[in-house]
XYZ file of C-alpha atoms in Angstrom:
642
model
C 5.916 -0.050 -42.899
C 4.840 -3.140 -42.108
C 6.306 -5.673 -39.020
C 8.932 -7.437 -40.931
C 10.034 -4.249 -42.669
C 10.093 -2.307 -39.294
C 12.674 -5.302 -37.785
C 15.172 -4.787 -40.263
C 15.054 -1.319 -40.357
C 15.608 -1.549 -36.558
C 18.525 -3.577 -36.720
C 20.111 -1.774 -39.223
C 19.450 1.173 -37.279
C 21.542 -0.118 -34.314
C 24.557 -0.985 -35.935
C 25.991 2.358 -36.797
C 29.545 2.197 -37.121
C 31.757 5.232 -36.717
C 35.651 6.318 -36.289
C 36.537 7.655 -32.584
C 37.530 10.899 -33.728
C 33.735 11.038 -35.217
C 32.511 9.711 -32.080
C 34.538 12.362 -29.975
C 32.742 15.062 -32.204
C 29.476 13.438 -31.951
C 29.856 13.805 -28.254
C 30.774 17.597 -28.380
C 27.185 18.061 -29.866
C 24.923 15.333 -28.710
C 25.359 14.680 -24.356
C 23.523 11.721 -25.289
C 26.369 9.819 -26.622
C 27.627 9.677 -23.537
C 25.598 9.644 -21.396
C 25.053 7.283 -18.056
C 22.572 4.558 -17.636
C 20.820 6.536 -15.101
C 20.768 9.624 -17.523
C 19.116 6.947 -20.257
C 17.024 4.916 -18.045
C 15.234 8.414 -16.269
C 15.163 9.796 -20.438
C 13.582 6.654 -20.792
C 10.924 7.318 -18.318
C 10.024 10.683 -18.778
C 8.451 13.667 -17.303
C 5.596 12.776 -14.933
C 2.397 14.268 -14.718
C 1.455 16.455 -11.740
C -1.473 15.788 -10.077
C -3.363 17.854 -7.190
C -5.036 15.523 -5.512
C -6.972 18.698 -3.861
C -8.614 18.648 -7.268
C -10.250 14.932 -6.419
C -11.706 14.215 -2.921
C -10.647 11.022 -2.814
C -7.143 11.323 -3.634
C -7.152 14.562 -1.797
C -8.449 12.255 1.719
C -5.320 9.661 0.440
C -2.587 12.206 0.025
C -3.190 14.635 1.886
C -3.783 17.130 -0.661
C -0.238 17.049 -1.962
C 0.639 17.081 -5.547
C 1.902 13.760 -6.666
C 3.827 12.750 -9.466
C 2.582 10.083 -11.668
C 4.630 8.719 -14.349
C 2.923 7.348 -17.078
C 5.754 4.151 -17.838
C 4.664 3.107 -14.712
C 0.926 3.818 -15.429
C 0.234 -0.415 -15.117
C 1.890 -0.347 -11.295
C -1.013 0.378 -9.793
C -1.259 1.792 -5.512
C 2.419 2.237 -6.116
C 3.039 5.735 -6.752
C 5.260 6.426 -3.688
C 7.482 3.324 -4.673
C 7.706 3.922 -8.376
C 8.880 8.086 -6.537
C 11.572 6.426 -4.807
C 12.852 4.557 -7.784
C 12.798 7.509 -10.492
C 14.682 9.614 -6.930
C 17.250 7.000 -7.268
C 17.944 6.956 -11.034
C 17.604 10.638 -10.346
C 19.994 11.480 -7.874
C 22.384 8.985 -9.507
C 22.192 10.798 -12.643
C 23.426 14.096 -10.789
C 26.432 12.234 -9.676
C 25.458 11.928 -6.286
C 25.778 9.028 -3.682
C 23.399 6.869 -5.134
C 25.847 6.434 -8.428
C 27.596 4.208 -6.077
C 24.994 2.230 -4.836
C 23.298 -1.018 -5.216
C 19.123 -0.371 -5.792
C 17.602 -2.828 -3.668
C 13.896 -3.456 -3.746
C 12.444 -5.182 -0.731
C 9.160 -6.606 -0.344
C 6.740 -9.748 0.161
C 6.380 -12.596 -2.325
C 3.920 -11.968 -5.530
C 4.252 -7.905 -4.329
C 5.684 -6.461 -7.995
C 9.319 -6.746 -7.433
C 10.181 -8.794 -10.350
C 7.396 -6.767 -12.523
C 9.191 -3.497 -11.762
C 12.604 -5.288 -12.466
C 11.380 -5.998 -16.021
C 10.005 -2.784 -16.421
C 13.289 -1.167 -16.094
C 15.235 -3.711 -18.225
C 12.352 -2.689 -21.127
C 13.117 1.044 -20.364
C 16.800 0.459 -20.646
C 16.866 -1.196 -24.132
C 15.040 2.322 -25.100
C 18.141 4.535 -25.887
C 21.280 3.549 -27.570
C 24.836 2.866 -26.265
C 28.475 3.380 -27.900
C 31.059 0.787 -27.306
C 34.557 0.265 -28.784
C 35.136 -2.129 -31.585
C 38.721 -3.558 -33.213
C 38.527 -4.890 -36.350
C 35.359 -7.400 -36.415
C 35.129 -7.889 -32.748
C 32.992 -5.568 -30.194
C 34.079 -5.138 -26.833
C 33.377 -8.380 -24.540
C 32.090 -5.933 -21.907
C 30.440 -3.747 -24.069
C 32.980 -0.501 -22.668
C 32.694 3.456 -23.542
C 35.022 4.543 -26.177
C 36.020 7.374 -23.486
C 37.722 4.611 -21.334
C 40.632 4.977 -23.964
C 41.280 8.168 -22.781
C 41.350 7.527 -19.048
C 44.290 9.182 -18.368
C 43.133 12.193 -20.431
C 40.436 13.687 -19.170
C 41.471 17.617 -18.711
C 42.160 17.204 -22.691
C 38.884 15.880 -23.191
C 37.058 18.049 -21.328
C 38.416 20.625 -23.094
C 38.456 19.789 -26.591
C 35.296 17.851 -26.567
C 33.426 19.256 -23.685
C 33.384 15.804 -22.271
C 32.938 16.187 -18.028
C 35.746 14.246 -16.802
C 32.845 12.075 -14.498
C 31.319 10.758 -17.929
C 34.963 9.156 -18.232
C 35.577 5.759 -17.253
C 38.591 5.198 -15.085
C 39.989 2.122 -17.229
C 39.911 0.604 -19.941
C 39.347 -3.223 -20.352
C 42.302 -5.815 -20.554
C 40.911 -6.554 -23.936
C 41.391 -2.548 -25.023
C 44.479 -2.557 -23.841
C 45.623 -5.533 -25.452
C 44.129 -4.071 -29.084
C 45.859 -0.823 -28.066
C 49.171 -2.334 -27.364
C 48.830 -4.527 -30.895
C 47.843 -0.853 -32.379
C 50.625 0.828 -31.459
C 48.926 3.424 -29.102
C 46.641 4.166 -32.314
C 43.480 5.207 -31.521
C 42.146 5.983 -34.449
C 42.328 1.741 -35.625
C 39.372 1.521 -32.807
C 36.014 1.985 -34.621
C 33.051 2.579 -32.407
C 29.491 0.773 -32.722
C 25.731 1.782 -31.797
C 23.929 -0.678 -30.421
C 20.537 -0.796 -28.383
C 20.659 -2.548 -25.018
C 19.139 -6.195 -25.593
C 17.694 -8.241 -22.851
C 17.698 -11.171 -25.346
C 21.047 -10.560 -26.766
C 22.394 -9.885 -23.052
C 23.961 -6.543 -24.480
C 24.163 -4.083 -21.445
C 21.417 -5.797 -19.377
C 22.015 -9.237 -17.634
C 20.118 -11.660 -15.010
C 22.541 -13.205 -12.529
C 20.505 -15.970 -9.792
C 21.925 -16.877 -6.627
C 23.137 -20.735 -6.955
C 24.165 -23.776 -5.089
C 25.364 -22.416 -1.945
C 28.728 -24.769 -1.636
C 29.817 -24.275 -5.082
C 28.739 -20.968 -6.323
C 31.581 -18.594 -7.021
C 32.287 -15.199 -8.435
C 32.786 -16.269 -11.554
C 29.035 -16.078 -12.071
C 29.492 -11.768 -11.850
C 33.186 -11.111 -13.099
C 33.509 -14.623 -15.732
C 36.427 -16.900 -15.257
C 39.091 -18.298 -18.027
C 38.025 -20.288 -20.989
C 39.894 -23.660 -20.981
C 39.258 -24.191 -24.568
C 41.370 -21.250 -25.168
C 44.261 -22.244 -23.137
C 45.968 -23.985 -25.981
C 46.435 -20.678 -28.098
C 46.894 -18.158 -25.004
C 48.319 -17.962 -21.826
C 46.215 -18.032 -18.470
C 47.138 -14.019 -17.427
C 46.117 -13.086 -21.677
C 43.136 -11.056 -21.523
C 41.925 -13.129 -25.004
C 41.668 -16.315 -22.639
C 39.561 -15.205 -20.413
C 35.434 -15.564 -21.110
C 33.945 -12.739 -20.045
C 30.582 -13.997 -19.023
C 29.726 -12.865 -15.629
C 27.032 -10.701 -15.023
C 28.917 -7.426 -14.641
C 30.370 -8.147 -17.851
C 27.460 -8.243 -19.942
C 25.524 -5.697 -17.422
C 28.504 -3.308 -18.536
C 26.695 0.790 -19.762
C 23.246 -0.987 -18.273
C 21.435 -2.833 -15.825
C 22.542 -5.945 -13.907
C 19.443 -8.196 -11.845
C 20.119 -9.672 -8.899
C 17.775 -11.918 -8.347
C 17.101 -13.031 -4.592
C 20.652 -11.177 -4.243
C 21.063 -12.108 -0.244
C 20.695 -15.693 -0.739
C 24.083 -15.893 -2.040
C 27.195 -16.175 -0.345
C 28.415 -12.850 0.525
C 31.819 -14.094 -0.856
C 29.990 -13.843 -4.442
C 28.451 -10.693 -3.464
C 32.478 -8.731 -2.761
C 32.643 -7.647 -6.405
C 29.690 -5.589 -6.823
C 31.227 -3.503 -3.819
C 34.399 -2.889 -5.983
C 31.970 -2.571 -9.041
C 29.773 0.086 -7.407
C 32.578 1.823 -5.365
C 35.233 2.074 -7.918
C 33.759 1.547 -11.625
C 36.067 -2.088 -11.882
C 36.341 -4.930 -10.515
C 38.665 -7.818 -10.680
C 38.176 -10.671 -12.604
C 39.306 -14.686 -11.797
C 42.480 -14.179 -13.370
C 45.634 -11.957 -12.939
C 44.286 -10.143 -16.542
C 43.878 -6.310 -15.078
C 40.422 -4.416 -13.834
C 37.422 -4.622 -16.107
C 35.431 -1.230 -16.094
C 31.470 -1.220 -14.798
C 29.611 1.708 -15.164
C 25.930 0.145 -14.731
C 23.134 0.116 -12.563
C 22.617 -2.962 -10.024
C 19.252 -3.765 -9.137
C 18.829 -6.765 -6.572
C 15.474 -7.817 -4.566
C 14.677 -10.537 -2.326
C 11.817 -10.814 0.182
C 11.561 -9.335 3.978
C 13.158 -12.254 5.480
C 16.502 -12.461 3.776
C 16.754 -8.676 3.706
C 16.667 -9.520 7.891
C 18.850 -12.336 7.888
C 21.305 -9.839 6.099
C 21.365 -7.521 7.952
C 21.588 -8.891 11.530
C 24.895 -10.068 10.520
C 28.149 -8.225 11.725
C 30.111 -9.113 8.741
C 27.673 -7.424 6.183
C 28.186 -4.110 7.475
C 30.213 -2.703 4.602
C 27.892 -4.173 1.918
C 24.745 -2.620 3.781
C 26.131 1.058 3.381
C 26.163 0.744 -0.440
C 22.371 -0.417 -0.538
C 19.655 1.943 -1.734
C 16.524 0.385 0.000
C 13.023 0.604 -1.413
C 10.276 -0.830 -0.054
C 7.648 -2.690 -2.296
C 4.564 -3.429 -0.145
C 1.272 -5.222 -1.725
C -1.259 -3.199 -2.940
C -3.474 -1.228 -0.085
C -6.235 -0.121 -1.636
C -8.984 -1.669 -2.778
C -9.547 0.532 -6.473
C -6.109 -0.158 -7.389
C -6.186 -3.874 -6.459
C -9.411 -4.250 -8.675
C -7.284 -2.363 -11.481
C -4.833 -5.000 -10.905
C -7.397 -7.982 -11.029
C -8.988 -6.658 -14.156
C -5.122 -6.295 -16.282
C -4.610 -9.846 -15.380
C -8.342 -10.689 -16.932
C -8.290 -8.472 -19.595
C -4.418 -10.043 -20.592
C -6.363 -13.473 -20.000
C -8.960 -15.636 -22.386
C -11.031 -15.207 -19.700
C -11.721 -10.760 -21.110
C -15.472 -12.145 -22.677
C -16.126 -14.694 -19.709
C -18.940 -13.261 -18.069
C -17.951 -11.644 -13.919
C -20.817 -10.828 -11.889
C -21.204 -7.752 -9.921
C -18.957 -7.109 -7.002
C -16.750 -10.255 -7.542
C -13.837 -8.698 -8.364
C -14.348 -6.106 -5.673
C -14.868 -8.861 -2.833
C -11.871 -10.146 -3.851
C -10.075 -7.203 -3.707
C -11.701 -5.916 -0.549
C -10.459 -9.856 1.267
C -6.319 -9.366 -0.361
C -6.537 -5.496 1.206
C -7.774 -6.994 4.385
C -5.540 -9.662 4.702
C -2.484 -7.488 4.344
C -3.463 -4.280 7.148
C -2.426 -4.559 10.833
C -5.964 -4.754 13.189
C -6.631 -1.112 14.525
C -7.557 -0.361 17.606
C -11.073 0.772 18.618
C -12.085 0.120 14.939
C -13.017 -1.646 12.481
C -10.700 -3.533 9.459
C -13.436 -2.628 7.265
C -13.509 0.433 7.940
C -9.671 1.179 7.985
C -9.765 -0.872 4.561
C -12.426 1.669 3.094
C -10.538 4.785 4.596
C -7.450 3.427 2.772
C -9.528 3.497 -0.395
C -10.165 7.183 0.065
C -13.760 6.669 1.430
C -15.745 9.034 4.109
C -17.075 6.867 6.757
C -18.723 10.242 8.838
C -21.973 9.312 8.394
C -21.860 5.935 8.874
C -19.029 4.632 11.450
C -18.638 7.352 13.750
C -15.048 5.175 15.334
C -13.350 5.384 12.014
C -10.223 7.053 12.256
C -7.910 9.283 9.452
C -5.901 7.473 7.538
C -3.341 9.185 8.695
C -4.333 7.760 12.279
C -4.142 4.442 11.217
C -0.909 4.627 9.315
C 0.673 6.285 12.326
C -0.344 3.459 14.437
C 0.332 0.852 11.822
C 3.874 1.586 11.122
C 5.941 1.728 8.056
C 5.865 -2.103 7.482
C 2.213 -2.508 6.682
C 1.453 -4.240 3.653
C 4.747 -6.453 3.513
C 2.301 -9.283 4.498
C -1.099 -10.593 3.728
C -2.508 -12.361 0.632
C -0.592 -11.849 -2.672
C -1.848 -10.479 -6.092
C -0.256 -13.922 -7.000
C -3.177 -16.064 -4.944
C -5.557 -13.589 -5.560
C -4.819 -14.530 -9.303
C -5.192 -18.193 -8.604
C -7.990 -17.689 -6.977
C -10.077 -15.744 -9.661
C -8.514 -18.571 -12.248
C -10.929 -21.226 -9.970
C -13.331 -19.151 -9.264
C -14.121 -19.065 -13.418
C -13.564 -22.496 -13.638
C -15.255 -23.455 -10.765
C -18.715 -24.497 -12.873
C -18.134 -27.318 -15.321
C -20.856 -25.694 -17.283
C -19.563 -22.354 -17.367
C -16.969 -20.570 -17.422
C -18.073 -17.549 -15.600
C -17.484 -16.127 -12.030
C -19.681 -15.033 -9.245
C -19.395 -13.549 -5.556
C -21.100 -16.965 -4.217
C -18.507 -19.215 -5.991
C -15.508 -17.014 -4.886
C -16.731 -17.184 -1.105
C -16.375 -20.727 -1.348
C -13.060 -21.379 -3.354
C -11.615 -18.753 -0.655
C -12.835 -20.372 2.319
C -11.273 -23.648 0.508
C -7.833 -22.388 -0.036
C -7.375 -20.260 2.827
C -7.596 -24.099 4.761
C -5.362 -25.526 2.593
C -2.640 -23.029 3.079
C -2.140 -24.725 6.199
C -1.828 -21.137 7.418
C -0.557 -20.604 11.225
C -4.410 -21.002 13.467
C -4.582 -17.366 14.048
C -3.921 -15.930 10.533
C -6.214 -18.575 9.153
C -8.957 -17.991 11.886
C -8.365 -13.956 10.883
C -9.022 -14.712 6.839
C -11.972 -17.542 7.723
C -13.447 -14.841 9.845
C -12.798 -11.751 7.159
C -14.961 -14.744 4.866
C -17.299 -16.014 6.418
C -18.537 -12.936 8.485
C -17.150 -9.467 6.863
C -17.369 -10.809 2.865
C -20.391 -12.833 3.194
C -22.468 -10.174 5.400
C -21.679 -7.193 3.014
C -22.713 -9.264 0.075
C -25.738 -10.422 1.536
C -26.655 -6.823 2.102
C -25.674 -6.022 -1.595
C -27.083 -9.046 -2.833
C -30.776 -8.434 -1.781
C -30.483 -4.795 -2.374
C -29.906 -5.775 -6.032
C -32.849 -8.502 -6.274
C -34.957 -5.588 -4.835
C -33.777 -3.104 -7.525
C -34.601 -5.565 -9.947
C -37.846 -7.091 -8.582
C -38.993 -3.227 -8.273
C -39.843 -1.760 -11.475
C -39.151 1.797 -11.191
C -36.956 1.380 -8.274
C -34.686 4.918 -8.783
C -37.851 7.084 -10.002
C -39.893 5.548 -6.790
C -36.956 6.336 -4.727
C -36.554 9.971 -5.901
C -40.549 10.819 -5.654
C -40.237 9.719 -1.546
C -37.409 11.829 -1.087
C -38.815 14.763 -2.825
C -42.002 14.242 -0.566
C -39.772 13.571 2.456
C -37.729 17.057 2.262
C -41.220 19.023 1.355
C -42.826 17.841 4.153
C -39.615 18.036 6.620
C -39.042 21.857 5.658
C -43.411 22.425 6.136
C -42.815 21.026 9.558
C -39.556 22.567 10.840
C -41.187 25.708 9.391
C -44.275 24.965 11.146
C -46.460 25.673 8.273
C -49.035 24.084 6.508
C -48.718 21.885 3.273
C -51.109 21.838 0.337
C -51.168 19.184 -2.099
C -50.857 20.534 -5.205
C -52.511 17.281 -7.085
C -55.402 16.989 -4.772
C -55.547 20.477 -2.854
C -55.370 18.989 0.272
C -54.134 20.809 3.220
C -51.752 18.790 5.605
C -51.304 20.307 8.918
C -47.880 19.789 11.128
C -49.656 16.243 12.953
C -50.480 14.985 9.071
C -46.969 15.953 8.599
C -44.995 14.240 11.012
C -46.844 11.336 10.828
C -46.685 10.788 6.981
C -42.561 11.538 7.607
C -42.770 8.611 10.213
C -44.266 6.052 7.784
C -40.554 7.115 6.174
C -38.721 7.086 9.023
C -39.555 4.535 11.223
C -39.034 1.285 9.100
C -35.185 2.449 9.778
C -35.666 2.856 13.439
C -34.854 6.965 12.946
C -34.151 7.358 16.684
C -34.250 11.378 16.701
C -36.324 12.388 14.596
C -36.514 16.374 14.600
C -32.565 16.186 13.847
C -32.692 13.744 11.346
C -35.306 16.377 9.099
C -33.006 19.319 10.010
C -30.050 17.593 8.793
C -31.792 16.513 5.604
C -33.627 19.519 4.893
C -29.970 21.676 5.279
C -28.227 19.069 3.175
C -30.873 19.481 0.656
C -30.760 23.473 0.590
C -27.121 23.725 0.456
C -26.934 21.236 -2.744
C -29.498 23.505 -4.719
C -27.661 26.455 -3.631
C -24.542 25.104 -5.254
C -26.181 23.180 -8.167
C -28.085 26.263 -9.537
C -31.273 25.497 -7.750
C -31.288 21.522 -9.031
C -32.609 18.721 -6.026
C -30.219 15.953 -5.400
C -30.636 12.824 -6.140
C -32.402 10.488 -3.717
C -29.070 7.989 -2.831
C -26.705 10.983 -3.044
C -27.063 11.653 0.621
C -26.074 7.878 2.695
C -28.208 8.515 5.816
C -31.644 9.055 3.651
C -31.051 6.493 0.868
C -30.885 4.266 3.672
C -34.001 5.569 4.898
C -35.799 5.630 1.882
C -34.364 1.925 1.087
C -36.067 0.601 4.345
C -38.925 2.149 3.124
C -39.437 0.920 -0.274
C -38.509 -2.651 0.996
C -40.517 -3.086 4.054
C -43.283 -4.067 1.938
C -41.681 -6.820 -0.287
C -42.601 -10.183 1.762
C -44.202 -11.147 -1.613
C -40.220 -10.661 -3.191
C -39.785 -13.965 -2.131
C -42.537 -16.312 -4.716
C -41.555 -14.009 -7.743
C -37.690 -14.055 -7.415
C -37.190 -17.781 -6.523
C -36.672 -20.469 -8.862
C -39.890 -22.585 -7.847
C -43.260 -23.482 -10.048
C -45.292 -20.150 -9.889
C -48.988 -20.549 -8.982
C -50.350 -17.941 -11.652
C -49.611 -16.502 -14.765
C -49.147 -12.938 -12.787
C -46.641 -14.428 -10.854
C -44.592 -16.001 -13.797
C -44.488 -12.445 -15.476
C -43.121 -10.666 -12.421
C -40.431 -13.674 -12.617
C -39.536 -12.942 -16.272
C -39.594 -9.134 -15.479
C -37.127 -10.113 -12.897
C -34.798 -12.068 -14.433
C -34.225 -9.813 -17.505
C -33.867 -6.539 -15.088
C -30.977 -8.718 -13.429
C -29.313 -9.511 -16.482
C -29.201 -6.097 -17.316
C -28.073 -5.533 -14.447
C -24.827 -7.913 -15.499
C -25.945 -11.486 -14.255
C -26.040 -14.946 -16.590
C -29.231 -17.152 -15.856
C -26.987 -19.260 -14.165
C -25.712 -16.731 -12.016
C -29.135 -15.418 -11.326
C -30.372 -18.493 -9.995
C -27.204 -19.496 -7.759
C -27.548 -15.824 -6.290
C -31.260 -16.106 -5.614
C -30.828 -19.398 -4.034
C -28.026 -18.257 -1.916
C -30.067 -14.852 -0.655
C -32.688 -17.416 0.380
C -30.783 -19.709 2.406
C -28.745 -16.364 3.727
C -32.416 -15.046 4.765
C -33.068 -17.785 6.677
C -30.551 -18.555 8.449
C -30.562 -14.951 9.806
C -34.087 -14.793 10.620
């Protein structure tokens, strides 16, 4: 079936026509046909999977070796699994018939944090399943109502013959039912009832309603008002005169947005308390009350919410409010996930992204958005977020549960948003006229540039100029020249792994005090050749205790053969002696410097290394271009510290 084909079988689909008495029987079978948004919207969702995060170190370190529940609609939310929990609770709870039926879902959170993404992401879930609604003659209800709301006053009979629950029965009808019903004679069976699919375009069971001008907004924008150009044919109190526009009318069996909801007028906001309590509400004119069984979803940012509710006269409205907190993203995997959607959704997908831009990126919008910890590090807090162990190298860090504890539960409600971060990487392509590509050097730059024009209050700006200029910039120039190393060394890795082979041979001869023999040249190494062939290792990195330092390796490298069926680690599996071995292999490189930089070589020899070097960095993921703004950058980095 091909697109066009598929449309129109669609739309056919949805507009099934039947009698009520077929509906009623429809229902006796099929729950479905009657059921509540909250029933459709979680149906909609699905069953989440179950994951135990004691399975994955990482998550295990971030959750606490709970099970979590991810749910793979929201699979694109990314570092918002306890959020998205909260919101399926909701829908949940509300679907049980519980309190939260009768409340307003509120999300609450900072600018550019996912609010408005999650708010379309439950409009697309609604349209998924089906509604009924009443129809007389040609015309479909103006509020889209259940067929059940004819039988309001009915619902033991029901229940009985149908095996309707009475709480799947609306507790009016509309003034336009009654009306048809009146003209009908109190015959039901004239009603016909449609299928249709909720429609964000068509406004069918999901509306948008925006707070407006302050002076002149009314509540006509949620309940609809009288049409004057009908005034001529009907009276003012006929329920045929009225338009029924509002919000709650459309939203009516689905979802109604509140945008910014708390920077109207809480004289606007009094309906959806009558909406939510009671399942009506009252419209402009003396016409009856119009039934409203739907889900209201409002969010505005952290400062409105406050405004709100430091005011007296809100009280009633702030016990119908199911709060859920939507903080920016804190950790720095997820971010990059988020980073590489928006590229991959973007023309930019084949524009060519050095190594480690992204994550810089990432690693500055995490930053920007935790509270300072005490006695630590925001580096280090940021990688402990991210699931990382920092025991061997920053003995201060704390457990992330430490740092949330002393953090509070409002971290991440401010900071950077994904929203700059995306204007950032937009510049940070763009930023050579030549092309369009991006690189760590470039973003430093364009950062430092718009975190000044922000005109940011002086100590949140001196906080992200610092997080630039001296967190960023010195972990990249560490990663930088570790990569021009890697690539100016040949057989970097296999180097690496024949001096930590040595290292733990000789290390276990000496702790054992035993002798060594070569077996390539038969020489015998006694404990003094020993130790000092491990200190030509050990001392480029300033190894302060020595016999420790080989105990600790030697152990680390007997338990990981005793659990990997004999087989030696890897040389950079173990962070204290890859650093080791690192200052080791580069303490000899002062002649890096001629072969990797972009000047006139004096000899052929030279010029070969240079070529060597360049095509090991583009396979390492660098343009030319890129190469030679990194190199140059390294250099002046080099110099400037000495």
């Amino acid at each position: 079936m091909n697109i066009l084909e598929k449309i129109k079988t669609n739309y056919s689909a949805s507009m099934n026509e039947m009698t009520v008495a077929a509906y009623l029987e429809e229902c006796k079978k099929n729950p479905k046909a009657y059921a509540k948004p909250a029933e459709r919207i979680l149906d909609a969702i699905g069953e989440p999977e179950i994951v135990d995060t004691r399975q994955d170190p990482v998550l295990s370190r971030i959750f606490s070796n709970k099970r979590i529940k991810v749910y793979p609609a929201f699979r694109d939310f990314y570092g918002m699994e306890s959020t998205v929990e909260q919101i399926v609770s909701y829908f949940r709870h509300s679907a049980q018939g519980l309190e939260e039926k009768k409340q307003i879902l509120y999300l609450m959170g900072p600018v550019g944090g996912g609010k408005s993404s999650l708010a379309e992401k439950l409009k697309h879930l609604m349209q998924q399943h089906p509604i009924y609604v009443l129809k007389a003659g040609e015309e479909v209800s103006p509020v889209f109502e259940s067929p059940l709301g004819l039988f309001a006053d009915y619902t033991d009979e029901l229940e009985e013959e149908y095996n309707i629950p009475s709480r799947y029965v609306p507790g009016c009808m509309s003034p336009w039912a009654s009306k048809r019903l009146r003209e009908f004679g109190g015959d039901i069976n004239r009603f016909k009832v449609i299928m249709l699919y909720p429609s964000i375009q068509e406004q069918i069971a999901i509306s948008k309603t925006e707070p407006g001008d302050e002076n002149n907004q009314d509540i006509s924008t949620l309940v609809g008002k009288v049409d004057i150009r009908k005034l001529a044919e009907y009276q003012q109190s006929d329920p045929d005169a009225y338009s029924y526009t509002g919000g709650l009318c459309l939203a009516n069996q689905g979802l109604l947005e509140f945008v910014e909801m708390f920077k109207a007028p809480i004289k606007v906001l009094n309906p959806l308390l009558t909406a939510t309590q009671e399942k009506n509400y009252k419209g402009t004119e003396p016409i009856g009350a119009i039934p409203f069984d739907g889900i209201i979803l409002a969010h505005s940012n952290e400062s409105e919410w406050s405004k709100f509710l430091n005011d007296k006269k809100n009280e009633a409205f702030l016990d119908r409010i199911y709060k859920v907190q939507v903080p920016y993203c804190l950790r720095v995997s997820e971010e990059i996930k988020i980073y590489e959607k928006l590229i991959r959704e973007s023309s930019l997908k084949a524009a060519p992204c050095a190594p480690k831009t992204i994550e810089l990126l990432a690693e500055f919008s995490v930053m920007s958005r935790l509270k300072e910890p005490e006695n630590s590090t925001i580096y280090s807090k940021m990688r402990v977020y991210n699931g990382e162990t920092l025991r061997e190298t920053d003995p201060n860090a704390k457990s992330i549960q430490e740092y949330r504890d002393d953090a509070g539960i409002n971290e991440g409600m401010q900071g950077i948003s994904t929203r700059f971060a995306f204007k950032i990487l937009s510049k940070v392509f763009n930023f050579d006229s030549e092309e369009i590509a991006a690189n760590p050097v470039h973003l430093l730059y364009v950062l430092e540039q718009e975190v000044i024009k922000m005109m940011l209050p002086p100590e949140t700006e001196s906080k992200y100029l610092h997080l630039i200029k001296s967190v960023l910039a010195s972990k990249y120039a560490e990663f930088i020249a570790d990569e021009i190393q890697k690539a100016y060394i040949e057989s970097y890795s296999s180097y690496g792994q024949n001096i930590f082979d040595k290292y733990v041979i000789y290390a276990d001869h000496w702790m054992q005090n035993n002798d060594y023999r070569d077996p390539d040249s038969g020489e015998i190494f006694d404990r003094s050749i020993l130790n000092a062939e491990l200190e030509k290792i050990e001392k480029p990195a300033g190894i302060a205790n020595p016999k420790d330092f080989r105990a600790e390796v030697t152990n680390f490298t007997l338990r990981y053969k005793a659990n990997h069926g004999g087989e030696s680690p890897r040389w950079d599996s173990y962070e204290k002696i890859k650093n080791v071995i690192e200052k080791k292999i580069f303490t000899n490189t002062e002649d890096l410097l001629p072969v990797v930089s972009f000047t006139a070589k004096s000899n052929k020899e030279d010029e070969k290394k240079h070529k060597d070097f360049t095509k090991r960095m583009k396979d390492r993921g660098y343009t030319d271009k890129q190469i030679r703004i990194l190199v140059d950058w390294f250099m002046r980095v080099r110099k400037t510290m000495g």
